[in-house]
Amino acid sequence: MHNIFLLEDDDNLNDTIVEFLEDNGYSVSVAYDGVEAKDILYESNFDILLLDVNVPNINGFDILKDFRRDGNSTPAIFITSLNSIDDLERGFNIGCDDYIRKPFELKELLLRVDTLIKKSFSQTKESILEITNNIKYNIDDDTLLVDNNIVSLGKKESILLKIFMKDIGKVLSHEYIYNSIWNFDETPSETSLRTYIKNLRKIIGKERIVSIKKQGYKLNIK
């Protein structure tokens, strides 16, 4: 399941968007003002950001600007009633990936989210990535297949596999993994992480997930 962050200060619209996206298979975390948004964004990792621009305390433009300056490239869509070409240009210059003007149809938002998720998450043009000859990972629906049978993973193991698959061969630091698989109100545990790694290794092979001393872990395929 892909994780979406939504910043929207209108309670009714916020609730409507959350309900619609969750009904369509997404997990959604929300904030209602800029300060709350920054606290959550710097504690957790998401697959896509939906940012209203005109929100209290810190506007959506400034939030994404700071996020990009810090090196974060999480795909982002601005949701706003600002509709001038200058505003559109500013949004894209800051680093957004898409821009949707209010009012909008929820179906349109879903189409934009689906498209951006697939575009950003896919590392190849194929929907299925091979980990080994008989173990595959489906990008589109975030499932692990062993001998073409879907294997059920725990919530943390599922998130862990997903972030490995997004950066195959890249060393993921312990801090990055902690922030990815634990919510901001949870306490990360090295012991628990080792357990989740062990559980994944049992399925995809011990040699696939390599521990890099004092750095983190990386996934090797085939």
Tab-separated table of C-alpha atoms in Angstrom:
chain	number	residue	atom	x	y	z
A	1	MET	CA	0.000	0.000	0.000
A	2	HIS	CA	1.354	3.398	-0.987
A	3	ASN	CA	1.501	6.153	1.620
A	4	ILE	CA	0.227	9.636	0.831
A	5	PHE	CA	0.644	12.811	2.835
A	6	LEU	CA	-2.131	15.405	2.576
A	7	LEU	CA	-1.893	19.031	3.714
A	8	GLU	CA	-5.314	20.671	3.533
A	9	ASP	CA	-6.777	23.132	6.054
A	10	ASP	CA	-10.394	22.754	4.935
A	11	ASP	CA	-11.782	20.063	7.262
A	12	ASN	CA	-14.531	18.921	4.907
A	13	LEU	CA	-12.279	18.719	1.848
A	14	ASN	CA	-9.572	17.020	3.899
A	15	ASP	CA	-11.996	14.335	5.080
A	16	THR	CA	-13.445	13.881	1.600
A	17	ILE	CA	-10.047	13.406	-0.032
A	18	VAL	CA	-8.876	10.997	2.666
A	19	GLU	CA	-11.986	8.849	2.425
A	20	PHE	CA	-11.803	8.723	-1.377
A	21	LEU	CA	-8.113	7.845	-1.542
A	22	GLU	CA	-8.398	5.214	1.169
A	23	ASP	CA	-11.361	3.673	-0.651
A	24	ASN	CA	-9.036	3.401	-3.647
A	25	GLY	CA	-6.296	1.566	-1.813
A	26	TYR	CA	-4.061	4.317	-0.443
A	27	SER	CA	-2.946	5.038	3.104
A	28	VAL	CA	-3.238	8.742	3.957
A	29	SER	CA	-1.688	10.865	6.715
A	30	VAL	CA	-2.927	14.425	7.145
A	31	ALA	CA	-2.015	17.856	8.462
A	32	TYR	CA	-4.108	21.018	8.651
A	33	ASP	CA	-1.413	23.696	8.845
A	34	GLY	CA	2.156	24.239	7.739
A	35	VAL	CA	3.860	23.743	11.092
A	36	GLU	CA	2.106	20.440	11.699
A	37	ALA	CA	2.964	19.399	8.145
A	38	LYS	CA	6.695	20.027	8.568
A	39	ASP	CA	6.760	18.094	11.833
A	40	ILE	CA	5.218	15.057	10.163
A	41	LEU	CA	7.186	15.283	6.920
A	42	TYR	CA	10.541	15.357	8.677
A	43	GLU	CA	9.617	12.388	10.855
A	44	SER	CA	8.079	10.053	8.257
A	45	ASN	CA	8.492	9.063	4.624
A	46	PHE	CA	5.764	9.105	1.997
A	47	ASP	CA	5.332	8.041	-1.610
A	48	ILE	CA	3.583	11.249	-2.665
A	49	LEU	CA	2.729	14.651	-1.180
A	50	LEU	CA	-0.546	16.505	-1.751
A	51	LEU	CA	-0.034	20.085	-0.621
A	52	ASP	CA	-2.570	22.863	-0.384
A	53	VAL	CA	-0.836	26.226	-0.835
A	54	ASN	CA	-2.899	28.619	1.253
A	55	VAL	CA	-2.672	27.052	4.702
A	56	PRO	CA	-1.987	28.635	8.122
A	57	ASN	CA	1.503	29.365	9.468
A	58	ILE	CA	3.661	28.072	6.588
A	59	ASN	CA	2.273	27.915	3.054
A	60	GLY	CA	2.610	24.896	0.787
A	61	PHE	CA	5.071	26.621	-1.541
A	62	ASP	CA	7.518	27.276	1.292
A	63	ILE	CA	7.138	23.768	2.707
A	64	LEU	CA	8.070	22.140	-0.586
A	65	LYS	CA	10.824	24.680	-1.211
A	66	ASP	CA	12.460	23.762	2.118
A	67	PHE	CA	11.907	20.063	1.447
A	68	ARG	CA	13.629	20.239	-1.922
A	69	ARG	CA	16.484	22.321	-0.486
A	70	ASP	CA	17.084	19.526	2.018
A	71	GLY	CA	17.434	17.062	-0.832
A	72	ASN	CA	14.053	15.348	-0.557
A	73	SER	CA	12.641	14.367	-3.955
A	74	THR	CA	9.310	12.857	-2.907
A	75	PRO	CA	6.805	13.505	-5.730
A	76	ALA	CA	4.457	16.390	-4.912
A	77	ILE	CA	1.182	17.752	-6.244
A	78	PHE	CA	-0.018	21.219	-5.315
A	79	ILE	CA	-3.749	21.493	-4.632
A	80	THR	CA	-4.783	25.126	-4.749
A	81	SER	CA	-7.319	27.743	-5.756
A	82	LEU	CA	-4.458	29.871	-7.127
A	83	ASN	CA	-4.884	29.688	-10.873
A	84	SER	CA	-2.630	32.274	-12.472
A	85	ILE	CA	0.190	31.303	-14.794
A	86	ASP	CA	2.614	32.987	-12.381
A	87	ASP	CA	1.432	30.743	-9.537
A	88	LEU	CA	1.681	27.699	-11.771
A	89	GLU	CA	5.201	28.677	-12.800
A	90	ARG	CA	6.226	29.260	-9.207
A	91	GLY	CA	4.954	25.843	-8.172
A	92	PHE	CA	6.894	24.006	-10.861
A	93	ASN	CA	10.018	26.099	-10.290
A	94	ILE	CA	9.933	25.138	-6.616
A	95	GLY	CA	9.873	21.485	-7.603
A	96	CYS	CA	6.319	20.175	-7.742
A	97	ASP	CA	5.517	17.339	-10.129
A	98	ASP	CA	1.917	18.299	-10.815
A	99	TYR	CA	-0.576	21.042	-10.037
A	100	ILE	CA	-4.346	20.704	-9.671
A	101	ARG	CA	-6.657	23.670	-9.357
A	102	LYS	CA	-9.675	23.858	-7.059
A	103	PRO	CA	-12.435	22.969	-7.510
A	104	PHE	CA	-11.605	19.572	-8.966
A	105	GLU	CA	-13.206	16.179	-9.432
A	106	LEU	CA	-11.936	13.521	-7.048
A	107	LYS	CA	-11.539	11.177	-10.006
A	108	GLU	CA	-9.139	13.660	-11.589
A	109	LEU	CA	-7.070	13.769	-8.403
A	110	LEU	CA	-6.961	9.975	-8.292
A	111	LEU	CA	-5.806	9.787	-11.910
A	112	ARG	CA	-3.008	12.246	-11.231
A	113	VAL	CA	-1.955	10.405	-8.063
A	114	ASP	CA	-2.022	6.983	-9.772
A	115	THR	CA	0.012	8.278	-12.697
A	116	LEU	CA	2.628	9.972	-10.535
A	117	ILE	CA	2.976	6.983	-8.218
A	118	LYS	CA	3.599	4.628	-11.126
A	119	LYS	CA	5.983	7.042	-12.807
A	120	SER	CA	8.067	7.707	-9.705
A	121	PHE	CA	8.036	4.205	-8.292
A	122	SER	CA	8.889	2.264	-11.426
A	123	GLN	CA	12.598	1.806	-11.966
A	124	THR	CA	11.987	-0.058	-15.202
A	125	LYS	CA	9.240	-0.079	-17.789
A	126	GLU	CA	8.118	-3.435	-16.418
A	127	SER	CA	5.521	-3.759	-13.665
A	128	ILE	CA	7.185	-6.934	-12.351
A	129	LEU	CA	10.726	-6.856	-11.004
A	130	GLU	CA	12.596	-10.135	-10.540
A	131	ILE	CA	14.421	-10.611	-7.262
A	132	THR	CA	15.320	-14.183	-8.211
A	133	ASN	CA	14.063	-16.488	-10.933
A	134	ASN	CA	11.062	-17.533	-8.851
A	135	ILE	CA	10.612	-14.468	-6.623
A	136	LYS	CA	9.114	-11.328	-8.102
A	137	TYR	CA	7.836	-7.980	-6.895
A	138	ASN	CA	4.814	-6.295	-8.462
A	139	ILE	CA	5.323	-2.532	-8.517
A	140	ASP	CA	1.751	-1.657	-9.388
A	141	ASP	CA	0.043	-3.349	-6.471
A	142	ASP	CA	2.978	-3.670	-4.046
A	143	THR	CA	2.914	-7.471	-3.746
A	144	LEU	CA	5.567	-10.160	-3.414
A	145	LEU	CA	5.171	-13.290	-5.528
A	146	VAL	CA	6.935	-16.591	-4.920
A	147	ASP	CA	6.371	-19.148	-7.692
A	148	ASN	CA	3.600	-16.787	-8.893
A	149	ASN	CA	1.788	-17.053	-5.568
A	150	ILE	CA	1.237	-13.920	-3.484
A	151	VAL	CA	3.110	-14.056	-0.189
A	152	SER	CA	1.612	-12.157	2.729
A	153	LEU	CA	4.047	-9.926	4.617
A	154	GLY	CA	3.734	-8.124	7.913
A	155	LYS	CA	3.127	-4.372	7.716
A	156	LYS	CA	6.702	-3.410	8.590
A	157	GLU	CA	8.235	-6.076	6.342
A	158	SER	CA	6.041	-4.867	3.466
A	159	ILE	CA	7.205	-1.271	3.857
A	160	LEU	CA	10.800	-2.431	4.243
A	161	LEU	CA	10.682	-4.448	1.027
A	162	LYS	CA	9.105	-1.541	-0.823
A	163	ILE	CA	11.849	0.914	0.097
A	164	PHE	CA	14.499	-1.651	-0.831
A	165	MET	CA	12.846	-2.170	-4.214
A	166	LYS	CA	12.777	1.569	-4.847
A	167	ASP	CA	16.559	1.763	-4.380
A	168	ILE	CA	17.961	-1.587	-5.517
A	169	GLY	CA	21.689	-1.835	-4.843
A	170	LYS	CA	21.751	1.395	-2.843
A	171	VAL	CA	22.780	1.392	0.817
A	172	LEU	CA	19.882	2.574	2.969
A	173	SER	CA	20.998	4.090	6.242
A	174	HIS	CA	19.546	2.901	9.523
A	175	GLU	CA	18.053	6.354	10.064
A	176	TYR	CA	16.352	6.323	6.664
A	177	ILE	CA	14.882	2.890	7.331
A	178	TYR	CA	13.712	3.916	10.790
A	179	ASN	CA	11.939	6.973	9.382
A	180	SER	CA	10.389	4.898	6.616
A	181	ILE	CA	8.903	2.021	8.567
A	182	TRP	CA	8.092	3.594	11.917
A	183	ASN	CA	5.472	6.293	12.320
A	184	PHE	CA	6.505	9.560	13.931
A	185	ASP	CA	4.760	8.563	17.201
A	186	GLU	CA	6.556	5.190	17.383
A	187	THR	CA	9.984	4.416	18.833
A	188	PRO	CA	12.395	2.744	16.377
A	189	SER	CA	14.213	-0.357	17.578
A	190	GLU	CA	17.399	-1.883	16.169
A	191	THR	CA	16.318	-5.256	17.555
A	192	SER	CA	12.964	-5.023	15.787
A	193	LEU	CA	14.638	-3.942	12.551
A	194	ARG	CA	16.925	-6.978	12.647
A	195	THR	CA	13.841	-9.155	13.121
A	196	TYR	CA	12.101	-7.609	10.088
A	197	ILE	CA	15.278	-8.060	8.025
A	198	LYS	CA	15.502	-11.687	9.153
A	199	ASN	CA	11.866	-12.304	8.185
A	200	LEU	CA	12.446	-10.905	4.693
A	201	ARG	CA	15.642	-12.893	4.252
A	202	LYS	CA	13.746	-16.107	4.993
A	203	ILE	CA	11.551	-15.404	1.979
A	204	ILE	CA	13.844	-13.796	-0.593
A	205	GLY	CA	17.163	-15.286	0.483
A	206	LYS	CA	19.705	-14.338	3.127
A	207	GLU	CA	22.220	-13.162	0.531
A	208	ARG	CA	19.772	-10.677	-1.018
A	209	ILE	CA	19.789	-8.224	1.886
A	210	VAL	CA	23.342	-7.235	2.724
A	211	SER	CA	24.356	-5.557	5.966
A	212	ILE	CA	26.933	-2.803	5.499
A	213	LYS	CA	28.800	-2.215	8.742
A	214	LYS	CA	28.013	1.129	10.401
A	215	GLN	CA	26.042	2.225	7.320
A	216	GLY	CA	22.870	0.256	6.831
A	217	TYR	CA	21.468	-2.352	4.452
A	218	LYS	CA	21.113	-2.814	0.713
A	219	LEU	CA	19.161	-5.133	-1.538
A	220	ASN	CA	20.875	-7.121	-4.265
A	221	ILE	CA	18.738	-8.921	-6.836
A	222	LYS	CA	19.602	-11.905	-9.037
